[in-house]
XYZ file of C-alpha atoms in Angstrom:
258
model
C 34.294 100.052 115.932
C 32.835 102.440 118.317
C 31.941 102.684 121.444
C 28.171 102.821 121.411
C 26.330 101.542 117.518
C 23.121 100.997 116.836
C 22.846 97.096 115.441
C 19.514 97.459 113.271
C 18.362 94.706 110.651
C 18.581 90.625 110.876
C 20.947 90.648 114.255
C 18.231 92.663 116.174
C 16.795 89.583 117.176
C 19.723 88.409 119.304
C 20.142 91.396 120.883
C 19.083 90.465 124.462
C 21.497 87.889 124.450
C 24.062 90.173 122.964
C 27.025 90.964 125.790
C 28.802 94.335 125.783
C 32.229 93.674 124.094
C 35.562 94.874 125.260
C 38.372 95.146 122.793
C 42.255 95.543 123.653
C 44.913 95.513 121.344
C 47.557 93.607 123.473
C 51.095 96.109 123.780
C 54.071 94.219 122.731
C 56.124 96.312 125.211
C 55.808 98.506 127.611
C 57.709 101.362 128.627
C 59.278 100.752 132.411
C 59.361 104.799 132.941
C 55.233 104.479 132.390
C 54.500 101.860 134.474
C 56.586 102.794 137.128
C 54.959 105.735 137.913
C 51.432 104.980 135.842
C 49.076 105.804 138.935
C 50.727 109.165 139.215
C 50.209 109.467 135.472
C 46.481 109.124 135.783
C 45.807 111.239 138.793
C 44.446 114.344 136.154
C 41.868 111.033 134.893
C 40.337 110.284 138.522
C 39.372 113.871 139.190
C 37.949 113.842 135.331
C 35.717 110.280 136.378
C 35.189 111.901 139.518
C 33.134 114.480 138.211
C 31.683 112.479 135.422
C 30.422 109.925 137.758
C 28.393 112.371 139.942
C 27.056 113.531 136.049
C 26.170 109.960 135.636
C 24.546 108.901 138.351
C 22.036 111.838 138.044
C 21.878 110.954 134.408
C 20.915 107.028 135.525
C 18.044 108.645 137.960
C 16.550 110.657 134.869
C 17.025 107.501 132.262
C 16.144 104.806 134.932
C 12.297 106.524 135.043
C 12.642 107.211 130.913
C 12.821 103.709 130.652
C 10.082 102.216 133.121
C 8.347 104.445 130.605
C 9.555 103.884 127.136
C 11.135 100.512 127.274
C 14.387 102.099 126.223
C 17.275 104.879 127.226
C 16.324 108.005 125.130
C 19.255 108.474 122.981
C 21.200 111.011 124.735
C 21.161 109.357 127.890
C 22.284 106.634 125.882
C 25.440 108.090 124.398
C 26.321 110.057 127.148
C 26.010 106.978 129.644
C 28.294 104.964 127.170
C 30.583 107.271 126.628
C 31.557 107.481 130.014
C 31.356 103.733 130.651
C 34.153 104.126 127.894
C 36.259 106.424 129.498
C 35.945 104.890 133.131
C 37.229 101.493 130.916
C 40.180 103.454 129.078
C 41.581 104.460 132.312
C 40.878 101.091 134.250
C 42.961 99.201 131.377
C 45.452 101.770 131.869
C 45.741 101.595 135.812
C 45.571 97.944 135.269
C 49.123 97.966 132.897
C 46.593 96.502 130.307
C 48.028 99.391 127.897
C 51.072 101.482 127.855
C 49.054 104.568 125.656
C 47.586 107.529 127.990
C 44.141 107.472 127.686
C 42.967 110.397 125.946
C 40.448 112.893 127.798
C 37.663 112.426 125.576
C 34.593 110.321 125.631
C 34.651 109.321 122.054
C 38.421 108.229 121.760
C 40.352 108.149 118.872
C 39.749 105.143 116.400
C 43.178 103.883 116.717
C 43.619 104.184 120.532
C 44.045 100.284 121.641
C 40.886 99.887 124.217
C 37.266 100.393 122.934
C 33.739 98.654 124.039
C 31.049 98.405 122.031
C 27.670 98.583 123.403
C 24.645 98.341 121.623
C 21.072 100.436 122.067
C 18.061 98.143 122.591
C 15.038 97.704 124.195
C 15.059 96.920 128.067
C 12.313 95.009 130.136
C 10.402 97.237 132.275
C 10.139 94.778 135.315
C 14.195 94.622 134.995
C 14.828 97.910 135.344
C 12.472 98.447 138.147
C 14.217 95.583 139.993
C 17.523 96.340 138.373
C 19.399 97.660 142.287
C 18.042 93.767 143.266
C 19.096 91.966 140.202
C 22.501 93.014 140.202
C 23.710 92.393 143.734
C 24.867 88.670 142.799
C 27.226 90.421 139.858
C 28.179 92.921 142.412
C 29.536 90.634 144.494
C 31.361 88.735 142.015
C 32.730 92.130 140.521
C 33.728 93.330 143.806
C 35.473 90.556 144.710
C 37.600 89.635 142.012
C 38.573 93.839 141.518
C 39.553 93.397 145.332
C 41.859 90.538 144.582
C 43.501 92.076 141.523
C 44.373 95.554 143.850
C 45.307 93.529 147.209
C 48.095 92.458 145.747
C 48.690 94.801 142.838
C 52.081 95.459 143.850
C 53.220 91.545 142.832
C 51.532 92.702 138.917
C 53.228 95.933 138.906
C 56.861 94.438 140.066
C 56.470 91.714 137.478
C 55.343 93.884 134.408
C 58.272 96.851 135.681
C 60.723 94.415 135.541
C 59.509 92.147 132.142
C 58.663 95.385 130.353
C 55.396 93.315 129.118
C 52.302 91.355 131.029
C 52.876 87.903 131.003
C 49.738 86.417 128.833
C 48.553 84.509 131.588
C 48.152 87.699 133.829
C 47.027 89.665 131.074
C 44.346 86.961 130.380
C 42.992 87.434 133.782
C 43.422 91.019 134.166
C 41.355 91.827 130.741
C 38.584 89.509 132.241
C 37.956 91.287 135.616
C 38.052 94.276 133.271
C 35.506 92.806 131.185
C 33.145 91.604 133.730
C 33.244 95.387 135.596
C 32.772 96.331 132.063
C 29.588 94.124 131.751
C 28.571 94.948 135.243
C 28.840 98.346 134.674
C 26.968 98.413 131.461
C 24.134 96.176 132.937
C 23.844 98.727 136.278
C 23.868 101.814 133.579
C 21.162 100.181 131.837
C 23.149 99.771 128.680
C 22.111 96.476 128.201
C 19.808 93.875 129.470
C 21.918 91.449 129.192
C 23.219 90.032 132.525
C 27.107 89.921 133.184
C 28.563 86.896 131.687
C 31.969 85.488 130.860
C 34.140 85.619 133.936
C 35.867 82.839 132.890
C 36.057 83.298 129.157
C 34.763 82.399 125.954
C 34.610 80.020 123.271
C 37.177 81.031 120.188
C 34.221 80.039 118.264
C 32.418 82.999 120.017
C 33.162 85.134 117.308
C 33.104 84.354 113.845
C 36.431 84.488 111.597
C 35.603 86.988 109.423
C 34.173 89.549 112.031
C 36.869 91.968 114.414
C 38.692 90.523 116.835
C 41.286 91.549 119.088
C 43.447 89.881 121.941
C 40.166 90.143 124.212
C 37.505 89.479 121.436
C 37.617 86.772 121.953
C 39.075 86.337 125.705
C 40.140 82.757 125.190
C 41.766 81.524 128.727
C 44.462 79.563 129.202
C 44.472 77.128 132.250
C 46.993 79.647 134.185
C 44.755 82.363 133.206
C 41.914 80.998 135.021
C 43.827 80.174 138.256
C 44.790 83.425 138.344
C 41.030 84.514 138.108
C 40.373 81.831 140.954
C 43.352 83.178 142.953
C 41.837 87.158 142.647
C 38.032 85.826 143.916
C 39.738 84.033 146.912
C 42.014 87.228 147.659
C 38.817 89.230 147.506
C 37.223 87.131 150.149
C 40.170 86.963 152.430
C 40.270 91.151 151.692
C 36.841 91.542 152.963
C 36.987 88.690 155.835
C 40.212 90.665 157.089
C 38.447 94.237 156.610
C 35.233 93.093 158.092
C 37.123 91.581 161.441
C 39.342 94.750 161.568
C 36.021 97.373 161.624
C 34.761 94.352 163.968
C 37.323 95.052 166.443
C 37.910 98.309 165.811
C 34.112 99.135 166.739
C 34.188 96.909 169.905
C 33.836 99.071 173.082
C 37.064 98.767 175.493
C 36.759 98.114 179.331
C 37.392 101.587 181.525
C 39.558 101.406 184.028
């Protein structure tokens, strides 16, 4: 599978209700020397998406007028966009112990590397994309939130995998989802897809037929724990920005001379 494919004959007609897909191949173990220091590890990766993402969000100005125009990303955007939605996912999965493997510094990974997305070129609504910045702030929120939660209290995820050597499935579960929905967010905000972000909570396991791919996130079938967890990383990402919004508050209020 890879990351950005053309789906041309009878499925074309579902393609606006297609979703961007996210596959991980679930580690059995993990090595405690790599996740111990895994954010060091990665350091060389966030200058890399650094400079990619200033690349990108020029090449979103030129392929956000391309497509008022032609209904569509011209290819190149296309590939180059997805490509680096790719990448910014490989590392995320990483920096979220989703995967012990180092990302590889490449756009177009390897076919065997464990974390791939498949996104799918199609035609876009014009009004959507000219409203897209509007359309998108309800996902945003829901993105930002729940990524919040996951990092507030990262530290309790990182102690637990370090010392397990492994994710619980529960965790793992949750984690892959608020991967998935950035994912999806992203994909939607890089006009990938004009599909809206769907899924927090899961899917069906009838979501994807037997005989097609799947993978321990294709599809991400939740467990009741998994789910709390999801529950427990939106309310963390509230009380994150009710605690940094009272901070700035207070921080910004003007103190009394003497």
């Amino acid at each position: 599978m890879a990351d950005a494919q053309w789906s041309p004959g009878p499925r074309a007609w579902i393609a606006a209700e297609w979703l961007p897909v996210l596959d991980i191949v679930e580690p059995p173990r993990q090595r405690r020397l790599t996740v111990l220091v895994r954010l060091l590890l990665l350091i060389p990766h966030f200058i890399v998406l650094f400079l990619l993402h200033i690349a990108a969000v020029v090449t979103v100005i030129v392929g956000w007028f391309a497509a008022l125009f032609l209904g569509r990303l011209p290819g190149p955007v296309f590939r180059f966009l997805a490509g680096y939605l790719g990448y910014q996912v490989r590392v995320g999965a990483s920096s979220m112990l989703l995967v012990d493997r180092y990302p590889p510094f490449a756009l177009d990974p390897p076919p065997d590397y464990p974390v791939r997305i498949e996104v799918r070129p199609t035609g876009l609504n014009r009004l959507a994309v000219f409203f897209r910045l509007i359309l998108m702030i309800p996902a945003a929120v829901v993105q930002s939130l729940a990524l919040s939660g996951w990092w507030a209290v990262a530290i309790v995820w990182w102690l637990i995998t370090l010392i397990l050597g492994r994710m619980p499935r529960p965790l793992l579960e949750a984690t892959a989802a608020v991967l998935r929905y950035e994912m999806r967010f992203s994909a939607y905000a890089l006009m990938l897809t004009p599909a809206y972000p769907k899924g927090f909570f899961g899917d069906d396991d009838l979501s994807v037929p037997q005989q097609q791919a799947r993978s321990a996130t294709r599809p991400l079938v939740m467990s009741g724990a998994g789910k709390g967890l999801l529950i427990l990383f939106l309310v963390l990402g509230v009380a994150t920005f009710i605690t940094t919004s009272t901070t700035t508050t207070w921080s910004n209020e003007p103190t009394d001379s003497m």
